[in-house]
């Protein structure tokens, strides 16, 4: 490595923005103040409240002073530079860290900024190689000006040429439509957010010693209501609260959304209301797309579009766990259109007609669904015979409710099965609570795994798994017909599975062969 901070190549090294010290100390101060309030009330006890607050304020002031010193040292000791071959970052005082990434290994340069950082016009730049293993964390520049972040992003992702036939100009593939927000309340997040809101109220009331009063207040509101209606009302209240939370979360995540194709063959997703995010994906790493339809979203005729690409981190922190998201839940027709534009295809592979799976696959799903529904019924019935007849009525009620639901889900799961070849893409679909339609480049399939359980062999079914270096690494074709599935796999990716298949003559060919042997002199 040539040069270094303070060396002969000092002119090539750059500092972070000086305002990073102020921003980081302010964020740390906000966390301290938020934690200080419950601590002060907890310390009050037998001593006066002002005394507890005085002790906590002194501790907060001391911690802020230490943070100012630490952040100033970090700022003065941090340097970075982007050379023709490498990206380098030097930081640290007692423990000096020197990170260096080869430019050719850089797969992402993403920008993010929380509300305070946006006020000062600063962004965090995360430069990563996109490797899923090895424990290599992204190289972070925290913080630089937005103009510097955009310059770094364009420079690091610049390539000599994009995909063949790719235009050089900018192209907006999708932009925010406020009507998409109507799909937010049908997300699986709604019950989780409703429960979290109730838990937060109870936790805060406990901090102030008022949890008992809150419970008594709720009890007073429902004193003239039966227990069953009280439970129903509380569930509805939690659902409404969760729906409002889901709407707010959607606005925060997807406001100002744009999906653009930039010169050089790069897809860029920009979004966020309070915390802005800018995620870039090279098209040369794109191996397909996935249309995701959770049950509520699917019932509304909508779908989300995710990228199937190599080098996307699977667990990159809470702000970067959704790097694959290209489009929020939108109308299915819009999702198909955007998928086709992302893949540069005239027709969306995700809308291709799919091969229907054998009826034996439906039987398997019905059998498993009925077992799942009847097991708790049997358990309750046995306990009812041993303990109390009340459980027998509960078991009967569960059987009446769970059995038709299980049958409906099984039939829906069967209808969701399908596979096909659409041009250069292999398409597979499965799932009911979360239905996913994957369009995967046939050239991106590097192997096939054929699985066949004892029950699948009896039913003449098998499961094919297309192995790839992109996305989750494997995509299943569940319960396909034995001969049809193997023929499909051999034809979808020629010369990959064919050497392992043995062609058997059909009945007519065997009879013709026997006749020729008989007639031979």
XYZ file of C-alpha atoms in Angstrom:
521
model
C 0.000 0.000 0.000
C 1.467 3.288 -1.007
C 1.270 6.333 1.188
C -1.055 6.873 4.144
C -2.451 9.621 6.306
C 0.292 12.118 6.745
C 2.452 10.537 4.016
C 3.509 11.558 0.556
C 0.037 10.839 -0.893
C -1.798 13.066 1.601
C -3.511 14.958 -1.199
C -5.437 11.779 -2.164
C -6.875 11.202 1.296
C -10.163 12.794 2.344
C -11.757 13.523 5.715
C -15.289 12.946 6.836
C -17.453 16.044 7.139
C -16.654 17.983 10.382
C -20.344 18.137 11.263
C -20.289 14.386 11.856
C -19.082 15.102 15.415
C -22.105 17.290 16.168
C -24.587 14.857 14.615
C -23.265 11.763 16.378
C -23.071 13.519 19.759
C -26.634 14.818 19.326
C -27.912 11.329 18.529
C -26.080 9.897 21.528
C -27.515 12.667 23.698
C -31.039 11.807 22.588
C -30.526 8.180 23.577
C -29.129 9.258 26.960
C -32.061 11.559 27.697
C -34.545 8.847 26.715
C -32.891 6.382 29.068
C -32.393 8.953 31.853
C -36.105 9.572 32.519
C -37.051 6.065 33.664
C -33.730 5.772 35.538
C -34.425 9.028 37.413
C -37.930 7.911 38.406
C -36.522 4.569 39.447
C -33.847 6.179 41.643
C -36.319 8.549 43.300
C -37.620 5.984 45.771
C -37.095 7.438 49.303
C -34.955 10.378 48.183
C -36.350 13.635 46.744
C -37.121 13.655 43.033
C -34.858 16.676 42.383
C -31.916 14.831 43.889
C -32.426 11.806 41.634
C -32.682 14.060 38.592
C -29.513 15.913 39.666
C -27.533 12.674 39.852
C -28.836 11.514 36.481
C -28.172 14.928 34.865
C -24.576 14.864 36.115
C -24.083 11.388 34.667
C -25.595 12.473 31.330
C -23.317 15.556 31.183
C -20.259 13.403 31.912
C -21.234 10.891 29.232
C -21.819 13.671 26.684
C -18.399 15.165 27.422
C -16.762 11.786 26.886
C -18.716 11.373 23.643
C -17.519 14.761 22.347
C -13.900 13.804 23.004
C -14.281 10.350 21.474
C -16.051 11.610 18.341
C -13.520 14.396 17.842
C -10.676 11.887 18.014
C -12.507 9.551 15.658
C -13.062 12.375 13.169
C -9.427 13.494 13.232
C -8.135 9.940 12.874
C -10.429 8.900 10.011
C -9.309 9.137 6.386
C -10.517 7.515 3.202
C -9.618 7.511 -0.448
C -10.765 5.886 -3.672
C -7.878 4.936 -5.903
C -7.918 3.381 -9.362
C -7.669 -0.131 -7.871
C -8.680 0.041 -4.190
C -10.982 1.730 -1.686
C -9.207 2.434 1.611
C -10.358 3.556 5.052
C -8.074 4.299 8.036
C -9.500 5.045 11.465
C -8.863 4.515 15.187
C -6.488 5.758 17.905
C -5.713 2.953 20.347
C -6.923 0.283 17.944
C -6.051 1.367 14.404
C -8.203 -0.151 11.669
C -7.095 -0.150 8.074
C -9.686 -1.425 5.615
C -8.935 -1.920 1.958
C -11.274 -3.264 -0.717
C -10.398 -3.993 -4.328
C -12.506 -1.843 -6.663
C -13.389 -4.889 -8.761
C -14.960 -6.571 -5.685
C -17.242 -3.638 -4.819
C -20.856 -4.705 -5.363
C -22.815 -2.013 -3.530
C -22.512 1.607 -2.501
C -25.681 2.514 -0.618
C -26.622 5.827 0.979
C -28.813 6.391 4.034
C -29.622 9.378 6.221
C -31.815 9.755 9.298
C -33.782 12.986 9.934
C -30.991 14.705 11.876
C -28.420 13.814 9.240
C -30.732 15.145 6.538
C -30.996 18.495 8.356
C -27.225 18.881 8.013
C -27.138 17.491 4.469
C -25.085 14.432 5.441
C -25.340 10.762 4.469
C -23.771 7.475 5.486
C -22.105 5.528 2.686
C -21.875 1.734 2.975
C -19.517 0.055 0.528
C -19.808 -3.732 0.412
C -18.633 -6.718 -1.564
C -21.960 -8.527 -1.265
C -20.417 -11.717 0.102
C -22.722 -13.843 2.261
C -19.983 -15.512 4.265
C -16.581 -14.797 5.668
C -17.749 -12.223 8.216
C -16.611 -9.265 6.125
C -18.604 -6.184 7.102
C -19.267 -3.279 4.749
C -16.860 -0.371 4.670
C -18.746 2.581 6.172
C -18.124 6.297 5.721
C -20.060 7.965 8.537
C -20.687 10.808 7.574
C -20.038 12.727 4.330
C -21.986 15.386 2.442
C -24.751 14.188 0.131
C -22.893 15.484 -2.914
C -19.790 13.538 -1.876
C -21.890 10.432 -1.223
C -23.458 10.610 -4.679
C -20.035 11.119 -6.249
C -18.649 8.088 -4.409
C -21.634 5.973 -5.394
C -21.312 6.810 -9.073
C -17.541 6.352 -9.046
C -17.552 3.033 -7.207
C -20.311 1.501 -9.328
C -19.016 2.875 -12.637
C -18.389 0.115 -15.169
C -16.982 0.298 -18.639
C -20.245 -0.934 -20.142
C -23.648 -2.107 -19.074
C -25.550 -5.150 -20.347
C -25.534 -5.785 -24.055
C -28.059 -3.633 -25.793
C -28.567 -1.441 -22.726
C -29.288 2.230 -23.418
C -26.972 4.807 -21.908
C -29.605 7.271 -20.688
C -31.463 7.364 -17.389
C -34.785 5.519 -17.313
C -37.445 5.723 -14.598
C -39.064 2.297 -14.275
C -41.471 3.131 -11.438
C -42.351 6.053 -9.181
C -44.519 6.427 -6.097
C -48.268 6.179 -6.552
C -49.976 7.260 -3.290
C -52.800 4.800 -3.997
C -50.423 1.930 -3.201
C -50.770 2.757 0.488
C -54.112 0.936 0.554
C -52.232 -2.376 0.607
C -50.382 -1.528 3.841
C -53.215 -2.457 6.287
C -53.458 -6.014 4.842
C -49.861 -6.801 5.772
C -48.880 -9.440 8.332
C -47.315 -6.557 10.269
C -50.727 -5.346 11.464
C -51.221 -7.840 14.341
C -47.560 -7.557 15.318
C -47.726 -3.761 15.477
C -51.008 -3.877 17.399
C -49.524 -6.228 19.986
C -46.371 -4.121 20.212
C -48.457 -0.998 20.857
C -50.337 -2.683 23.715
C -47.070 -3.975 25.161
C -45.521 -0.499 24.958
C -48.450 1.053 26.863
C -48.156 -1.530 29.616
C -44.362 -1.115 29.815
C -44.470 2.687 30.046
C -47.225 2.533 32.676
C -45.049 0.143 34.680
C -42.133 2.614 34.571
C -44.344 5.227 36.225
C -45.945 2.762 38.612
C -49.378 3.136 37.014
C -49.845 -0.274 35.390
C -52.492 -1.278 37.939
C -54.448 1.903 37.279
C -54.349 1.269 33.521
C -55.688 -2.260 33.994
C -58.453 -1.040 36.310
C -59.370 1.726 33.830
C -59.708 -0.837 31.037
C -61.784 -3.038 33.315
C -64.123 -0.139 34.134
C -64.713 0.509 30.443
C -65.874 -3.085 29.912
C -67.635 -3.751 33.214
C -71.031 -4.097 31.527
C -69.687 -6.218 28.636
C -69.372 -10.006 28.566
C -65.905 -11.573 28.508
C -66.293 -12.755 24.904
C -67.265 -9.294 23.626
C -64.462 -7.709 25.655
C -61.935 -10.003 23.943
C -63.436 -9.173 20.538
C -63.312 -5.441 21.250
C -59.683 -5.623 22.397
C -58.743 -7.577 19.269
C -60.465 -4.986 17.067
C -58.699 -2.181 18.944
C -55.345 -3.886 18.457
C -56.143 -4.404 14.752
C -57.022 -0.741 14.245
C -53.884 0.334 16.102
C -51.793 -2.070 14.021
C -53.349 -0.800 10.795
C -52.532 2.793 11.705
C -48.984 1.713 12.571
C -48.671 -0.148 9.264
C -49.782 2.954 7.358
C -47.191 5.070 9.167
C -44.459 2.507 8.582
C -45.332 2.302 4.879
C -45.118 6.095 4.520
C -41.750 6.144 6.290
C -40.345 3.326 4.141
C -41.707 4.102 0.676
C -42.317 7.860 0.468
C -40.445 9.543 -2.417
C -39.930 6.083 -3.953
C -38.288 5.830 -7.380
C -36.867 2.879 -9.306
C -34.424 4.061 -11.959
C -32.031 2.519 -14.444
C -28.831 4.534 -14.509
C -26.140 4.705 -17.193
C -23.739 1.762 -17.122
C -26.423 -0.798 -16.243
C -27.289 -0.032 -12.606
C -30.719 -0.209 -10.975
C -31.258 2.325 -8.209
C -34.022 2.327 -5.592
C -34.451 5.599 -3.682
C -37.071 5.884 -0.926
C -37.835 7.037 2.600
C -39.594 9.921 4.343
C -37.661 10.523 7.560
C -34.746 8.175 6.922
C -33.827 8.243 3.239
C -32.210 5.270 1.545
C -30.553 4.846 -1.817
C -29.730 1.265 -2.853
C -27.943 0.393 -6.090
C -27.881 -2.975 -7.869
C -25.768 -3.827 -10.897
C -27.804 -5.475 -13.615
C -25.005 -7.879 -14.411
C -25.645 -9.427 -10.970
C -29.390 -9.769 -11.614
C -30.527 -13.368 -12.169
C -34.266 -12.848 -12.041
C -37.129 -11.450 -9.986
C -39.534 -12.765 -7.371
C -43.176 -11.712 -7.064
C -44.132 -12.038 -3.394
C -47.808 -12.171 -2.389
C -48.623 -12.539 1.308
C -52.178 -13.770 1.799
C -53.784 -10.397 2.537
C -51.952 -8.679 -0.299
C -52.858 -11.471 -2.718
C -56.546 -11.305 -1.815
C -56.399 -7.621 -2.827
C -54.857 -8.537 -6.204
C -51.418 -7.090 -5.427
C -47.798 -8.256 -5.344
C -44.338 -7.065 -4.316
C -41.266 -7.353 -6.555
C -37.911 -8.495 -5.148
C -34.635 -8.925 -6.975
C -32.951 -12.310 -7.336
C -29.314 -11.286 -7.583
C -25.865 -12.398 -6.584
C -23.977 -10.527 -3.895
C -26.968 -9.283 -1.891
C -26.249 -9.456 1.849
C -28.719 -11.630 3.741
C -28.277 -9.977 7.138
C -26.859 -6.506 6.860
C -28.421 -4.696 9.784
C -31.957 -3.466 10.311
C -31.731 -0.667 7.760
C -30.287 -2.877 5.055
C -32.179 -6.141 5.482
C -34.457 -5.244 2.542
C -31.857 -4.577 -0.153
C -33.660 -6.909 -2.555
C -36.949 -4.934 -2.526
C -37.492 -3.279 -5.904
C -41.191 -2.416 -5.629
C -43.696 -2.264 -2.735
C -47.005 -4.101 -2.868
C -48.814 -2.808 -5.971
C -51.470 -4.044 -8.390
C -50.449 -7.372 -9.938
C -50.501 -5.951 -13.468
C -48.144 -3.139 -12.422
C -45.843 -5.619 -10.672
C -45.653 -7.784 -13.817
C -44.928 -4.739 -15.972
C -42.122 -3.517 -13.719
C -40.683 -7.042 -13.530
C -40.537 -7.177 -17.323
C -38.843 -3.752 -17.481
C -36.283 -4.729 -14.848
C -35.429 -7.897 -16.788
C -35.488 -6.040 -20.156
C -38.108 -8.492 -21.466
C -41.010 -7.572 -23.772
C -43.401 -9.787 -21.756
C -43.235 -10.522 -18.037
C -42.021 -14.088 -17.356
C -43.928 -13.964 -14.051
C -47.212 -13.841 -15.993
C -46.443 -16.898 -18.132
C -49.022 -19.765 -18.071
C -47.825 -22.504 -15.717
C -48.008 -26.277 -15.884
C -50.611 -27.693 -13.499
C -49.298 -30.272 -11.033
C -50.864 -33.747 -10.731
C -53.924 -34.362 -8.550
C -51.741 -36.422 -6.233
C -50.166 -33.137 -5.115
C -53.631 -31.898 -4.104
C -54.257 -35.111 -2.172
C -50.991 -34.674 -0.270
C -51.944 -31.140 0.754
C -55.436 -32.129 1.801
C -54.096 -34.996 3.891
C -51.508 -32.840 5.657
C -53.998 -30.019 6.266
C -56.552 -32.384 7.788
C -53.916 -33.919 10.037
C -52.870 -30.458 11.220
C -56.497 -29.547 11.978
C -57.524 -32.834 13.628
C -54.514 -33.333 15.914
C -55.558 -30.553 18.360
C -59.151 -31.811 18.128
C -58.085 -35.330 19.142
C -55.936 -33.972 21.967
C -58.837 -31.900 23.327
C -61.220 -34.855 23.009
C -58.893 -37.149 24.965
C -58.442 -34.524 27.679
C -62.206 -34.068 27.756
C -62.747 -37.781 28.377
C -60.124 -37.758 31.116
C -60.787 -34.396 32.784
C -63.996 -32.545 32.001
C -66.786 -32.839 29.385
C -66.400 -29.118 28.649
C -63.319 -29.905 26.566
C -65.414 -32.223 24.399
C -67.549 -29.265 23.342
C -64.376 -27.251 22.693
C -63.042 -30.120 20.563
C -66.277 -30.259 18.567
C -66.165 -26.502 18.004
C -62.538 -26.685 16.853
C -63.412 -29.482 14.426
C -66.270 -27.488 12.932
C -64.126 -24.363 12.520
C -60.678 -25.779 11.668
C -61.635 -28.504 9.174
C -63.146 -26.258 6.440
C -60.354 -23.711 6.943
C -57.733 -26.443 6.531
C -59.431 -27.730 3.357
C -59.605 -24.223 1.868
C -55.921 -23.587 2.566
C -54.953 -26.968 1.095
C -56.900 -26.358 -2.116
C -55.432 -22.867 -2.378
C -51.921 -24.248 -1.884
C -52.520 -26.745 -4.690
C -53.832 -24.059 -7.037
C -50.693 -22.062 -6.307
C -48.382 -24.798 -7.584
C -46.957 -24.390 -11.071
C -43.826 -24.231 -13.216
C -42.916 -23.312 -16.763
C -40.174 -22.116 -19.085
C -40.691 -18.585 -20.415
C -37.974 -17.674 -22.890
C -34.688 -17.411 -21.025
C -36.354 -17.871 -17.634
C -37.424 -20.774 -15.492
C -40.627 -19.908 -13.592
C -41.876 -21.627 -10.447
C -44.706 -20.754 -8.064
C -45.783 -22.096 -4.666
C -47.141 -21.059 -1.270
C -50.439 -19.947 0.207
C -49.756 -17.742 3.251
C -46.808 -16.362 1.289
C -47.113 -17.117 -2.406
C -43.965 -16.507 -4.414
C -43.548 -16.579 -8.180
C -39.875 -16.739 -9.149
C -38.541 -16.040 -12.632
C -34.938 -17.296 -12.658
C -32.529 -17.074 -15.575
C -31.943 -20.562 -16.926
C -28.274 -19.691 -17.405
C -28.102 -18.897 -13.672
C -29.054 -22.454 -12.648
C -25.869 -24.308 -11.655
C -27.415 -27.555 -10.460
C -30.530 -29.605 -9.793
C -31.427 -31.475 -6.625
C -34.091 -34.180 -6.943
C -35.838 -35.233 -3.716
C -38.442 -37.962 -3.404
C -39.822 -39.151 -0.087
C -41.469 -42.539 0.435
C -44.942 -41.040 0.132
C -43.941 -39.056 -2.973
C -42.683 -42.255 -4.631
C -46.016 -43.942 -3.962
C -47.840 -40.954 -5.448
C -45.511 -40.605 -8.442
C -44.281 -37.164 -7.369
C -40.941 -35.505 -6.700
C -39.518 -32.142 -5.674
C -36.966 -30.415 -7.902
C -34.669 -27.733 -6.482
C -32.885 -25.360 -8.850
C -29.569 -24.366 -7.306
C -28.177 -20.925 -8.079
C -25.667 -18.446 -6.699
C -28.331 -15.736 -6.482
C -31.108 -14.920 -4.048
C -31.761 -17.627 -1.460
C -29.523 -20.046 -3.385
C -32.263 -22.608 -4.134
C -35.787 -22.507 -5.562
C -38.175 -25.464 -5.341
C -40.649 -26.998 -7.752
C -42.827 -28.844 -5.251
C -44.623 -32.119 -5.951
C -44.218 -32.219 -9.717
C -45.090 -35.352 -11.689
C -42.158 -37.768 -11.707
C -41.571 -38.149 -15.453
C -42.858 -34.680 -16.382
C -40.723 -33.001 -13.731
C -37.511 -34.721 -14.801
C -38.226 -33.976 -18.457
C -38.900 -30.345 -17.573
C -35.635 -30.004 -15.636
C -33.626 -31.621 -18.430
C -35.181 -29.315 -21.025
C -35.036 -26.128 -18.956
C -31.270 -26.358 -18.460
C -29.893 -28.590 -21.224
C -26.975 -30.951 -20.519
C -27.201 -30.400 -16.739
C -29.529 -33.243 -15.756
C -29.751 -35.191 -19.021
C -26.585 -37.338 -18.418
C -28.225 -38.761 -15.277
C -31.547 -39.716 -16.916
C -32.373 -43.071 -18.478
C -34.906 -43.002 -21.292
C -37.433 -45.835 -21.111
C -39.399 -46.830 -24.228
C -43.119 -46.366 -24.004
C -45.522 -49.305 -24.345
C -46.081 -48.868 -28.086
C -42.363 -48.768 -28.797
C -41.800 -51.937 -26.722
C -44.525 -53.819 -28.639
C -43.102 -52.701 -31.998
C -39.635 -53.793 -30.920
C -40.974 -57.228 -29.824
C -42.814 -57.660 -33.153
C -39.635 -56.902 -35.109
C -37.751 -59.514 -33.089
C -40.505 -62.093 -33.680
C -40.616 -61.446 -37.436
C -36.870 -61.611 -37.800
C -35.599 -64.731 -39.712
